CSV table of C-alpha atoms in Angstrom, one decimal:
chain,number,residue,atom,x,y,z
A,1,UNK,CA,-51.9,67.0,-142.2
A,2,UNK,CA,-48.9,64.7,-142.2
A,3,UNK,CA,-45.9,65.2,-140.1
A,4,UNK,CA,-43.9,67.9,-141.6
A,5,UNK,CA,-47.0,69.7,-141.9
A,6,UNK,CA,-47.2,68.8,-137.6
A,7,UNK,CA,-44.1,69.3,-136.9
A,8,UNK,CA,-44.6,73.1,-138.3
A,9,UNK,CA,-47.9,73.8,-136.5
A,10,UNK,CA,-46.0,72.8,-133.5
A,11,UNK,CA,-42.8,75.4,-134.4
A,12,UNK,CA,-45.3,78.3,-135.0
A,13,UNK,CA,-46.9,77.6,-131.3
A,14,UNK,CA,-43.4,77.7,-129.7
A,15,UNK,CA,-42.1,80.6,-131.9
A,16,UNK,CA,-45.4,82.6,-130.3
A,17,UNK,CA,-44.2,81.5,-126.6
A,18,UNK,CA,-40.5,82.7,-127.7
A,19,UNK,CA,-42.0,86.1,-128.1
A,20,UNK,CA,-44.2,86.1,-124.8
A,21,UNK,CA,-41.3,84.7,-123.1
A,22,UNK,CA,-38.6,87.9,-124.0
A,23,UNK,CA,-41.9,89.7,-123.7
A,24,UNK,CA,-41.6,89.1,-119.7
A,25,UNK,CA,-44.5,86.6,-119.0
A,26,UNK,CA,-43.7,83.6,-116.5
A,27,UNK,CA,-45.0,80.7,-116.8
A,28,UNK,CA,-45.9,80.2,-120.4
A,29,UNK,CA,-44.7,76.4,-120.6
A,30,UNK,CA,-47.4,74.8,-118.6
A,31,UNK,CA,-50.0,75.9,-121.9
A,32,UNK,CA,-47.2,75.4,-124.2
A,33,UNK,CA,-47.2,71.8,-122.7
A,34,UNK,CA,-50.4,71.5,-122.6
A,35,UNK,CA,-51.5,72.3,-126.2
A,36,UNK,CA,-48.3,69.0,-126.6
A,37,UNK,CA,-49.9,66.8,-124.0
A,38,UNK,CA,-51.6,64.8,-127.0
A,39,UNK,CA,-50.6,64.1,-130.7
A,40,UNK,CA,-47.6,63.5,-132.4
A,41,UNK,CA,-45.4,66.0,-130.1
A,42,UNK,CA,-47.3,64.2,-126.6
A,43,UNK,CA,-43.8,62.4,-126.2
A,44,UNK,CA,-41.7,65.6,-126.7
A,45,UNK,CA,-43.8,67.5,-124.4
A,46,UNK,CA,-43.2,64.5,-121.3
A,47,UNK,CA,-39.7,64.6,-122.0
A,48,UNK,CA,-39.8,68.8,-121.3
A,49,UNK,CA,-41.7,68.3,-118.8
A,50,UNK,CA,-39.7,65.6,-116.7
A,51,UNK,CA,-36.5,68.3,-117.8
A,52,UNK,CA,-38.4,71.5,-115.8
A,53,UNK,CA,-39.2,69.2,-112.9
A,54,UNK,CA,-35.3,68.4,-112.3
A,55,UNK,CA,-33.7,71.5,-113.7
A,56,UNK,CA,-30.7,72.4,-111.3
A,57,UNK,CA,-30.5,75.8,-111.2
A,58,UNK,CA,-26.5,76.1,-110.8
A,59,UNK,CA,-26.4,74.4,-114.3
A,60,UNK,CA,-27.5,78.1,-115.9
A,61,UNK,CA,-26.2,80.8,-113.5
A,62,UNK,CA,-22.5,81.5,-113.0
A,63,UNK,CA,-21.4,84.9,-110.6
A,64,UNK,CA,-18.0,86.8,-110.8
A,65,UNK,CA,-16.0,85.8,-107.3
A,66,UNK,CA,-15.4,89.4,-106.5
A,67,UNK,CA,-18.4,91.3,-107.8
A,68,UNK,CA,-21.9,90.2,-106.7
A,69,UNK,CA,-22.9,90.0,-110.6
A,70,UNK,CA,-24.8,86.9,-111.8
A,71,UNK,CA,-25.0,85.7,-115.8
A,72,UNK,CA,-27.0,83.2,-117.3
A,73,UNK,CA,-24.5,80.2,-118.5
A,74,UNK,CA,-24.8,80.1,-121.4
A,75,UNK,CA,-21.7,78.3,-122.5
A,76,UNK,CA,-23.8,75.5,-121.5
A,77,UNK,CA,-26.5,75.4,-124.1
A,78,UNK,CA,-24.9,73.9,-126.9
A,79,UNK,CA,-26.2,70.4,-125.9
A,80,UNK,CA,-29.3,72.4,-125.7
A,81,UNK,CA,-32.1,73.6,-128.3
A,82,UNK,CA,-30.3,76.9,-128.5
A,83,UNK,CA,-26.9,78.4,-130.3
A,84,UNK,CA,-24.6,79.2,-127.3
A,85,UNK,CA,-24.2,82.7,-127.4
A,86,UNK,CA,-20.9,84.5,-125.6
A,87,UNK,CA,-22.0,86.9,-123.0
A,88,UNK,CA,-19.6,89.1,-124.0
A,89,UNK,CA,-19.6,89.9,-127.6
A,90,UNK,CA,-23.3,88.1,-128.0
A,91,UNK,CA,-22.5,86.4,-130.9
A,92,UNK,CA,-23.7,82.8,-131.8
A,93,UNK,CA,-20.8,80.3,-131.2
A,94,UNK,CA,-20.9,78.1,-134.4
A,95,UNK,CA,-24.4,78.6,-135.3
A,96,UNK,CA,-26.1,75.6,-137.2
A,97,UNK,CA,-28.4,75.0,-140.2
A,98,UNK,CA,-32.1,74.6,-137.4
A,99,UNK,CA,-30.6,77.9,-136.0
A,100,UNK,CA,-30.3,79.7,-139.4
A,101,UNK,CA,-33.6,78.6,-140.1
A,102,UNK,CA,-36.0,79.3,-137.3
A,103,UNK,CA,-33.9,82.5,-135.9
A,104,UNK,CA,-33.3,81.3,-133.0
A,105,UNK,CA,-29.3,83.0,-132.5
A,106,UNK,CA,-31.5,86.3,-132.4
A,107,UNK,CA,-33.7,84.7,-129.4
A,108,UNK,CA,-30.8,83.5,-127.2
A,109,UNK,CA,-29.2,87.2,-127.6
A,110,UNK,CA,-32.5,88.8,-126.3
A,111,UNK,CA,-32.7,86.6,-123.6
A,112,UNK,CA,-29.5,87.7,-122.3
A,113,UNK,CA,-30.7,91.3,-122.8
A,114,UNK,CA,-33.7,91.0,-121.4
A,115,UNK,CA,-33.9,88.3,-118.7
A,116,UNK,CA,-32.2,89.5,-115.0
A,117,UNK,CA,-30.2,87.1,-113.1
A,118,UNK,CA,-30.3,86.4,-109.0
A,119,UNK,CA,-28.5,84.0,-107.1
A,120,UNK,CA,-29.3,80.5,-107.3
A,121,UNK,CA,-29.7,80.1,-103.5
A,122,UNK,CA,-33.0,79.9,-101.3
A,123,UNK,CA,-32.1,83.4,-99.9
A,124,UNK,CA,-30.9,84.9,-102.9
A,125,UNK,CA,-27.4,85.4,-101.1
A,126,UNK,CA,-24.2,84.0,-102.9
A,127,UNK,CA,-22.9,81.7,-99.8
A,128,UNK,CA,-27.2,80.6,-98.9
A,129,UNK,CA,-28.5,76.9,-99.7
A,130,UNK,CA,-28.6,75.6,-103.2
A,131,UNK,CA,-32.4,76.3,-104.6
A,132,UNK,CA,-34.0,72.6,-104.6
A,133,UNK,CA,-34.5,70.9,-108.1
A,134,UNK,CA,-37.0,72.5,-110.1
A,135,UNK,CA,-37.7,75.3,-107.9
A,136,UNK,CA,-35.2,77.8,-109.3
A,137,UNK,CA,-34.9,81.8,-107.8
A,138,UNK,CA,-35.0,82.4,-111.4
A,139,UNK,CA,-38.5,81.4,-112.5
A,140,UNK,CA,-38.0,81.6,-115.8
A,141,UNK,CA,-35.8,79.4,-116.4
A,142,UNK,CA,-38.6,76.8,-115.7
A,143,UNK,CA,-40.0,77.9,-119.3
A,144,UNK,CA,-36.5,78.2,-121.0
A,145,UNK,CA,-35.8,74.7,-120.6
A,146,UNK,CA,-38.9,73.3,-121.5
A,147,UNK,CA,-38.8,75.8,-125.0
A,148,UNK,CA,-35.3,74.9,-125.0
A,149,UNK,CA,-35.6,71.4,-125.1
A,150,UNK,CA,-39.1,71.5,-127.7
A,151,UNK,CA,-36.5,73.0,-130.0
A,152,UNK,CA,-33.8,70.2,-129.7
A,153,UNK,CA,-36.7,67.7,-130.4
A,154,UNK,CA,-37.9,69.6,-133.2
A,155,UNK,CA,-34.5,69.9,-134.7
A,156,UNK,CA,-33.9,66.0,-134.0
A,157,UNK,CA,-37.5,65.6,-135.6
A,158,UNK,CA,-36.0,66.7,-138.9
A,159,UNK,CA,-32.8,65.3,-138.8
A,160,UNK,CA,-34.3,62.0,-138.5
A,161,UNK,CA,-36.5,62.7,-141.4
A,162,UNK,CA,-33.7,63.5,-143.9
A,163,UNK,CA,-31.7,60.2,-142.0
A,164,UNK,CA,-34.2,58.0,-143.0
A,165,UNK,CA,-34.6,59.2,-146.3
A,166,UNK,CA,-31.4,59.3,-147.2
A,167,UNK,CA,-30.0,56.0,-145.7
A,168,UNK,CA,-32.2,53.9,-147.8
A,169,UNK,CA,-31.0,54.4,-151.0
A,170,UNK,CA,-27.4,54.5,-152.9
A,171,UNK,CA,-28.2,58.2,-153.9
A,172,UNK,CA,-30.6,60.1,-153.0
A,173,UNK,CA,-31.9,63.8,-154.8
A,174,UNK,CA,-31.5,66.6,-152.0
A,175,UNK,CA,-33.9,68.5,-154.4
A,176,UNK,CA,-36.6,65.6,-154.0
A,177,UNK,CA,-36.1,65.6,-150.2
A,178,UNK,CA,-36.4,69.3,-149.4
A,179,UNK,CA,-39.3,69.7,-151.8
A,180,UNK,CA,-41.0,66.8,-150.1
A,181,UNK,CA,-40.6,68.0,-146.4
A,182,UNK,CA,-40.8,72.3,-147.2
A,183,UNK,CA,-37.2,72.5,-146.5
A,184,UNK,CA,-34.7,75.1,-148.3
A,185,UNK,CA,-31.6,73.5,-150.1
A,186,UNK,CA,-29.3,75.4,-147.3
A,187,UNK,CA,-31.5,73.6,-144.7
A,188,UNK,CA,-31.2,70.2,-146.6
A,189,UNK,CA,-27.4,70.3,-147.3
A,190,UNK,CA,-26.8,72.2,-143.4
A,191,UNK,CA,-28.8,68.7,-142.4
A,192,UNK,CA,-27.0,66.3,-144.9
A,193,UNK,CA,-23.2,67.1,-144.2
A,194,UNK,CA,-24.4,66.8,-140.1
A,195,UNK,CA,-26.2,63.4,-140.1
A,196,UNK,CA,-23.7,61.6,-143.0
A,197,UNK,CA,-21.9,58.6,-142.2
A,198,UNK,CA,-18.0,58.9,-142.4
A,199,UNK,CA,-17.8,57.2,-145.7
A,200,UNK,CA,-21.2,58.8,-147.4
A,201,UNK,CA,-20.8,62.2,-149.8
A,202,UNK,CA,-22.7,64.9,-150.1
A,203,UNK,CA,-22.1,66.8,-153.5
A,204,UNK,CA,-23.8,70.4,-153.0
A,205,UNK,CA,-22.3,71.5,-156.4
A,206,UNK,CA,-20.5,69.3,-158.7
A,207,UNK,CA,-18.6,71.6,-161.8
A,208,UNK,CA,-18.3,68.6,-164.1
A,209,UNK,CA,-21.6,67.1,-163.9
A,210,UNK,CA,-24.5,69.2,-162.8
A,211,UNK,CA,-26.4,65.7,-162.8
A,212,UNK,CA,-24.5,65.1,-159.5
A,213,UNK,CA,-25.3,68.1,-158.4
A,214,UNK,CA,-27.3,68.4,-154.7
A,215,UNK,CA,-27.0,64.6,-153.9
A,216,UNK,CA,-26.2,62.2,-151.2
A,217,UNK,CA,-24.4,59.0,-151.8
A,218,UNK,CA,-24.7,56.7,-149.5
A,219,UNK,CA,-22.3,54.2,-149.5
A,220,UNK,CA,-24.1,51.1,-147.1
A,221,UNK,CA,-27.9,52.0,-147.8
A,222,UNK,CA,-30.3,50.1,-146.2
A,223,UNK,CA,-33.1,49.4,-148.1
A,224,UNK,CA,-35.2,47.6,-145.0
A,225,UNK,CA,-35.8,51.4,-143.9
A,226,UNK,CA,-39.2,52.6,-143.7
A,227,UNK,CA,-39.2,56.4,-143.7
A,228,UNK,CA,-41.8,58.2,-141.8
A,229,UNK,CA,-41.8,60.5,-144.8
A,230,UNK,CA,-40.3,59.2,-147.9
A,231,UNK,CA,-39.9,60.7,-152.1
A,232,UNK,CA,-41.5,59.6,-155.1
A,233,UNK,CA,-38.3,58.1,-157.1
């Protein structure tokens, strides 16, 4: 199995604890981290880890100054593994191509749905004592950080595949490179136009020569790269 093939196992595992998690069961990361302890996701894993042990619980919940009402932040995801999603409208703010893919705009509306939201005090009263670091009133955000953050490394995970690929060589077939990794052309030109240098090209369709048509030109390639996962050229 190489490490596309890996890095899908390991999606499938936490798409199953996305749907146990809206589901209502607590603490699903500790197996979740687990199962990732060892392998090629055993670094990934750590880094969730270290995030659910510090997570500061004002970060995610926000309360109207009037009306004791609490929401989940969620304005603050979008350095997170999930689309930011306005708790108004529920829509995806600027959804992107690992989003699309994986489905996860649909999981950050159905947490909002289905997740309640206390204070973020001790007491559960809005003026109490700020709940320590990593022992949140809400419990579950101890597993939405650590799925959270398994999703931004997975979605790094393939960025840096299509990087490395990519910056080696003058031009480079998108074709080759999403055949070679399982990826769909939207998901290779969604990851393309995000990871290109200012002065690289990406030609999705080109109307006077289809031969240029789903490349990458890279304009300062360099060829000492050594791809984790590279094409047959």
């Amino acid at each position: 199995m190489d490490f596309p093939d890996e890095l899908r196992f390991a999606e499938e595992s936490l798409k199953q604890a996305e749907k146990e998690f809206l589901a209502g069961t607590d603490g699903i990361a500790e197996a979740l981290l687990v199962k990732f302890s060892t392998g090629t996701i055993s670094s990934e894993a750590k880094t969730a880890r270290e995030q659910m042990q510090h997570l500061d619980e004002f970060r995610y919940v926000k309360w109207n100054r009037w009306v004791k009402k609490f929401e989940f932040k969620a304005s603050f995801w979008k350095d997170e593994g999930y689309p930011s999603i306005d708790t108004t409208t529920l829509q995806a703010s600027n959804p992107d191509w690992y989003s699309k893919r994986t489905g996860t705009t649909l999981f950050a509306k159905d947490l909002i749905v289905h997740r309640n939201v206390v204070a973020p005090t001790v007491d559960g009263e809005r003026k109490g004592s700020p709940t320590p670091p990593g022992n949140p009133s809400n419990r579950w955000l101890l597993d939405f950080v650590v799925l959270s953050s398994l999703r931004l490394s997975f979605k790094n995970h393939w960025e840096q595949l299509v990087r490395d690929i990519v910056m080696k060589r003058p031009q480079t077939s998108l074709i080759l490179v999403g055949e070679r990794l399982g990826l769909t052309i939207p998901d290779i030109l969604g990851i393309a136009n995000k990871i290109k240098d200012l002065n690289d090209q990406v030609i999705g369709h080109d109307v006077s020569d289809s031969s240029r048509s789903l490349i990458y030109l890279c304009r300062k390639p360099d060829s000492s790269l050594t791809p984790l996962v590279d094409i047959d050229v």
